[in-house]
Amino acid sequence: MASRIPVIAGNWKMNTDLESGINLVKEIVALSNAVSGVDKIVCPPFISISSVAQSASGSTVQVGSQNVSANSDGAFTGEVSTSMLRGLVSHAIVGHSERRALNGETSEQVAAKAIAAAEAGISPILCIGEDLSVRKAGNAATFVADQLEASLAGYSDWNSLIVAYEPVWAIGTGEAATSEQAQEMTAVCREVVRKLAPDAADSVRVLYGGSVNSGNVAELLTQPDIDGALVGGASLKADEFSKLIAAAGSK
Ligand code: PEP
């Protein structure tokens, strides 16, 4: 199996103001800068990206955005384009379940965002995951495979892609998927990539996300197809987030 560098990515969502965001990233840098063998990414709100990036500059902590527009410029009120983010972020989360649910983002739109990001040299962290009703009906694997394939329509920059399997029922609930469930579904994601780009499947990083914390991260990371975590709540506490980084660094 190809060796893949693990990723710990923090999605701050609509939390932190300018000052607390700068303080948070400085604490994360202080606690985690020296940890090797893991890619560390924080994704602050758009308004803080520039300042957080400045505070992280020269460190091993990278900065990402929580979203990106598929459009290059023009009459798209409230949107942020790849050219505005270029040079500030290394990664962009696309297709987070909150945006799919609250903003009605479709997999077709998510694919367009992933393509736009990759074309700008920004690695997409592409999120997919089933809700509880789909899981209870026994359709999680089919749903996730279909959603990922649709969200990768037309995508071709396999070196830059990161996939994040995030079951909606595990996000922010404190009820993480078991490591077996997460393994089964991250393997499904990898097989979708294999179908679309056979040569890339063993090198694309596939993350698990959903109530990851310092108590469950080690067990999740033992799974062969889990290459790290996309983290919400626990990414807002520097000490907790740094424990996740340390666990992944020793994977
Ligand atoms: C997320 O929002 O991507 C997430 C995984 O959140 P949490 O870790 O809080 O469940």
CSV table of N, CA and C in Angstrom, one decimal, residues 67-71 82 92-96 99-100 104-120 122-128 145-158 160-163 192 196:
chain,number,residue,atom,x,y,z
A,67,ASN,N,-14.9,27.1,2.2
A,67,ASN,CA,-15.8,27.1,1.0
A,67,ASN,C,-15.0,27.9,0.0
A,68,VAL,N,-15.5,27.8,-1.2
A,68,VAL,CA,-14.9,28.7,-2.3
A,68,VAL,C,-16.0,28.7,-3.4
A,69,SER,N,-15.9,29.8,-4.1
A,69,SER,CA,-16.9,29.9,-5.3
A,69,SER,C,-16.3,29.2,-6.5
A,70,ALA,N,-17.2,28.6,-7.3
A,70,ALA,CA,-16.8,28.0,-8.5
A,70,ALA,C,-16.6,29.1,-9.6
A,71,ASN,N,-17.1,30.3,-9.3
A,71,ASN,CA,-17.0,31.3,-10.4
A,71,ASN,C,-15.7,32.2,-10.1
A,82,THR,N,-11.4,31.8,-6.1
A,82,THR,CA,-10.1,31.2,-5.9
A,82,THR,C,-9.0,32.2,-6.1
A,92,ALA,N,-9.1,24.1,0.5
A,92,ALA,CA,-10.4,24.6,0.6
A,92,ALA,C,-11.4,23.5,0.8
A,93,ILE,N,-12.2,23.6,1.9
A,93,ILE,CA,-13.2,22.6,2.1
A,93,ILE,C,-14.3,22.8,1.1
A,94,VAL,N,-14.8,21.8,0.4
A,94,VAL,CA,-15.9,22.0,-0.5
A,94,VAL,C,-16.9,20.9,-0.1
A,95,GLY,N,-18.2,21.2,-0.2
A,95,GLY,CA,-19.3,20.2,0.0
A,95,GLY,C,-19.5,19.8,1.4
A,96,HIS,N,-19.1,20.7,2.3
A,96,HIS,CA,-19.4,20.3,3.7
A,96,HIS,C,-20.9,20.1,3.9
A,99,ARG,N,-23.2,23.0,4.4
A,99,ARG,CA,-23.5,23.8,3.2
A,99,ARG,C,-24.5,23.1,2.2
A,100,ARG,N,-24.3,21.8,2.2
A,100,ARG,CA,-25.3,21.0,1.3
A,100,ARG,C,-26.7,21.2,1.9
A,104,GLY,N,-28.2,24.4,0.3
A,104,GLY,CA,-28.7,23.7,-0.9
A,104,GLY,C,-27.7,23.3,-1.9
A,105,GLU,N,-26.4,23.2,-1.5
A,105,GLU,CA,-25.4,22.9,-2.5
A,105,GLU,C,-25.6,21.5,-3.0
A,106,THR,N,-25.5,21.4,-4.4
A,106,THR,CA,-25.6,20.1,-5.0
A,106,THR,C,-24.3,19.5,-5.3
A,107,SER,N,-24.2,18.2,-5.5
A,107,SER,CA,-22.9,17.6,-5.9
A,107,SER,C,-22.4,18.2,-7.1
A,108,GLU,N,-23.2,18.6,-8.1
A,108,GLU,CA,-22.7,19.2,-9.3
A,108,GLU,C,-22.0,20.5,-9.0
A,109,GLN,N,-22.6,21.3,-8.1
A,109,GLN,CA,-21.9,22.5,-7.7
A,109,GLN,C,-20.6,22.3,-6.9
A,110,VAL,N,-20.7,21.2,-6.1
A,110,VAL,CA,-19.5,20.9,-5.3
A,110,VAL,C,-18.3,20.5,-6.3
A,111,ALA,N,-18.7,19.7,-7.3
A,111,ALA,CA,-17.7,19.3,-8.3
A,111,ALA,C,-17.1,20.5,-8.9
A,112,ALA,N,-17.9,21.5,-9.3
A,112,ALA,CA,-17.4,22.7,-9.9
A,112,ALA,C,-16.5,23.5,-9.0
A,113,LYS,N,-16.8,23.5,-7.7
A,113,LYS,CA,-15.9,24.2,-6.7
A,113,LYS,C,-14.6,23.4,-6.6
A,114,ALA,N,-14.6,22.1,-6.5
A,114,ALA,CA,-13.4,21.3,-6.4
A,114,ALA,C,-12.5,21.6,-7.6
A,115,ILE,N,-13.1,21.6,-8.8
A,115,ILE,CA,-12.3,21.8,-10.0
A,115,ILE,C,-11.7,23.2,-10.0
A,116,ALA,N,-12.5,24.2,-9.6
A,116,ALA,CA,-12.0,25.6,-9.6
A,116,ALA,C,-10.9,25.7,-8.6
A,117,ALA,N,-11.0,25.1,-7.4
A,117,ALA,CA,-9.9,25.2,-6.4
A,117,ALA,C,-8.7,24.5,-7.0
A,118,ALA,N,-8.8,23.3,-7.5
A,118,ALA,CA,-7.6,22.6,-8.0
A,118,ALA,C,-6.9,23.4,-9.1
A,119,GLU,N,-7.7,24.0,-10.0
A,119,GLU,CA,-7.1,24.8,-11.1
A,119,GLU,C,-6.3,26.0,-10.5
A,120,ALA,N,-6.7,26.5,-9.3
A,120,ALA,CA,-6.0,27.6,-8.7
A,120,ALA,C,-4.8,27.1,-7.8
A,122,ILE,N,-5.2,25.1,-5.3
A,122,ILE,CA,-5.7,25.0,-3.9
A,122,ILE,C,-6.3,23.6,-3.8
A,123,SER,N,-5.8,22.8,-2.8
A,123,SER,CA,-6.3,21.4,-2.7
A,123,SER,C,-7.7,21.4,-2.1
A,124,PRO,N,-8.6,20.7,-2.8
A,124,PRO,CA,-10.0,20.6,-2.3
A,124,PRO,C,-10.0,19.5,-1.2
A,125,ILE,N,-10.7,19.8,-0.1
A,125,ILE,CA,-11.0,18.8,0.9
A,125,ILE,C,-12.5,18.5,0.7
A,126,LEU,N,-12.8,17.5,-0.1
A,126,LEU,CA,-14.2,17.3,-0.6
A,126,LEU,C,-15.0,16.4,0.4
A,127,CYS,N,-16.1,16.9,0.9
A,127,CYS,CA,-16.8,16.2,2.0
A,127,CYS,C,-18.0,15.5,1.4
A,128,ILE,N,-18.2,14.3,1.9
A,128,ILE,CA,-19.4,13.5,1.5
A,128,ILE,C,-19.8,12.7,2.8
A,145,ALA,N,-21.0,6.4,-2.1
A,145,ALA,CA,-20.3,6.2,-3.4
A,145,ALA,C,-20.9,7.0,-4.5
A,146,ASP,N,-22.2,7.1,-4.6
A,146,ASP,CA,-22.9,7.9,-5.6
A,146,ASP,C,-22.6,9.4,-5.4
A,147,GLN,N,-22.7,9.8,-4.1
A,147,GLN,CA,-22.4,11.3,-3.8
A,147,GLN,C,-21.0,11.7,-4.1
A,148,LEU,N,-20.1,10.8,-3.8
A,148,LEU,CA,-18.7,11.1,-4.1
A,148,LEU,C,-18.4,11.1,-5.6
A,149,GLU,N,-19.0,10.1,-6.3
A,149,GLU,CA,-18.8,10.1,-7.8
A,149,GLU,C,-19.4,11.4,-8.4
A,150,ALA,N,-20.6,11.8,-8.0
A,150,ALA,CA,-21.2,13.0,-8.5
A,150,ALA,C,-20.4,14.2,-8.2
A,151,SER,N,-19.8,14.2,-7.0
A,151,SER,CA,-19.0,15.4,-6.6
A,151,SER,C,-17.7,15.5,-7.2
A,152,LEU,N,-17.3,14.4,-7.9
A,152,LEU,CA,-16.0,14.4,-8.6
A,152,LEU,C,-16.2,14.4,-10.1
A,153,ALA,N,-17.4,14.7,-10.6
A,153,ALA,CA,-17.7,14.8,-12.0
A,153,ALA,C,-16.8,15.8,-12.7
A,154,GLY,N,-16.0,15.3,-13.7
A,154,GLY,CA,-15.1,16.2,-14.4
A,154,GLY,C,-13.8,16.6,-13.7
A,155,TYR,N,-13.6,16.0,-12.5
A,155,TYR,CA,-12.4,16.4,-11.7
A,155,TYR,C,-11.2,15.5,-12.2
A,156,SER,N,-10.0,16.1,-12.3
A,156,SER,CA,-8.9,15.4,-12.8
A,156,SER,C,-7.6,15.6,-12.0
A,157,ASP,N,-7.5,16.5,-11.1
A,157,ASP,CA,-6.2,16.8,-10.4
A,157,ASP,C,-6.1,15.9,-9.2
A,158,TRP,N,-5.8,14.6,-9.4
A,158,TRP,CA,-5.9,13.7,-8.3
A,158,TRP,C,-4.8,13.9,-7.3
A,160,SER,N,-3.9,16.5,-5.9
A,160,SER,CA,-4.3,17.5,-4.9
A,160,SER,C,-5.5,17.2,-4.1
A,161,LEU,N,-6.2,16.2,-4.5
A,161,LEU,CA,-7.5,15.9,-3.8
A,161,LEU,C,-7.4,15.2,-2.4
A,162,ILE,N,-8.2,15.7,-1.5
A,162,ILE,CA,-8.4,15.1,-0.2
A,162,ILE,C,-9.9,14.8,-0.1
A,163,VAL,N,-10.3,13.6,0.3
A,163,VAL,CA,-11.7,13.3,0.5
A,163,VAL,C,-11.9,13.2,2.0
A,192,VAL,N,-14.2,4.4,-5.1
A,192,VAL,CA,-14.8,5.3,-6.0
A,192,VAL,C,-13.6,6.0,-6.8
A,196,LEU,N,-12.5,5.9,-10.8
A,196,LEU,CA,-12.4,7.1,-11.7
A,196,LEU,C,-10.9,7.3,-12.1
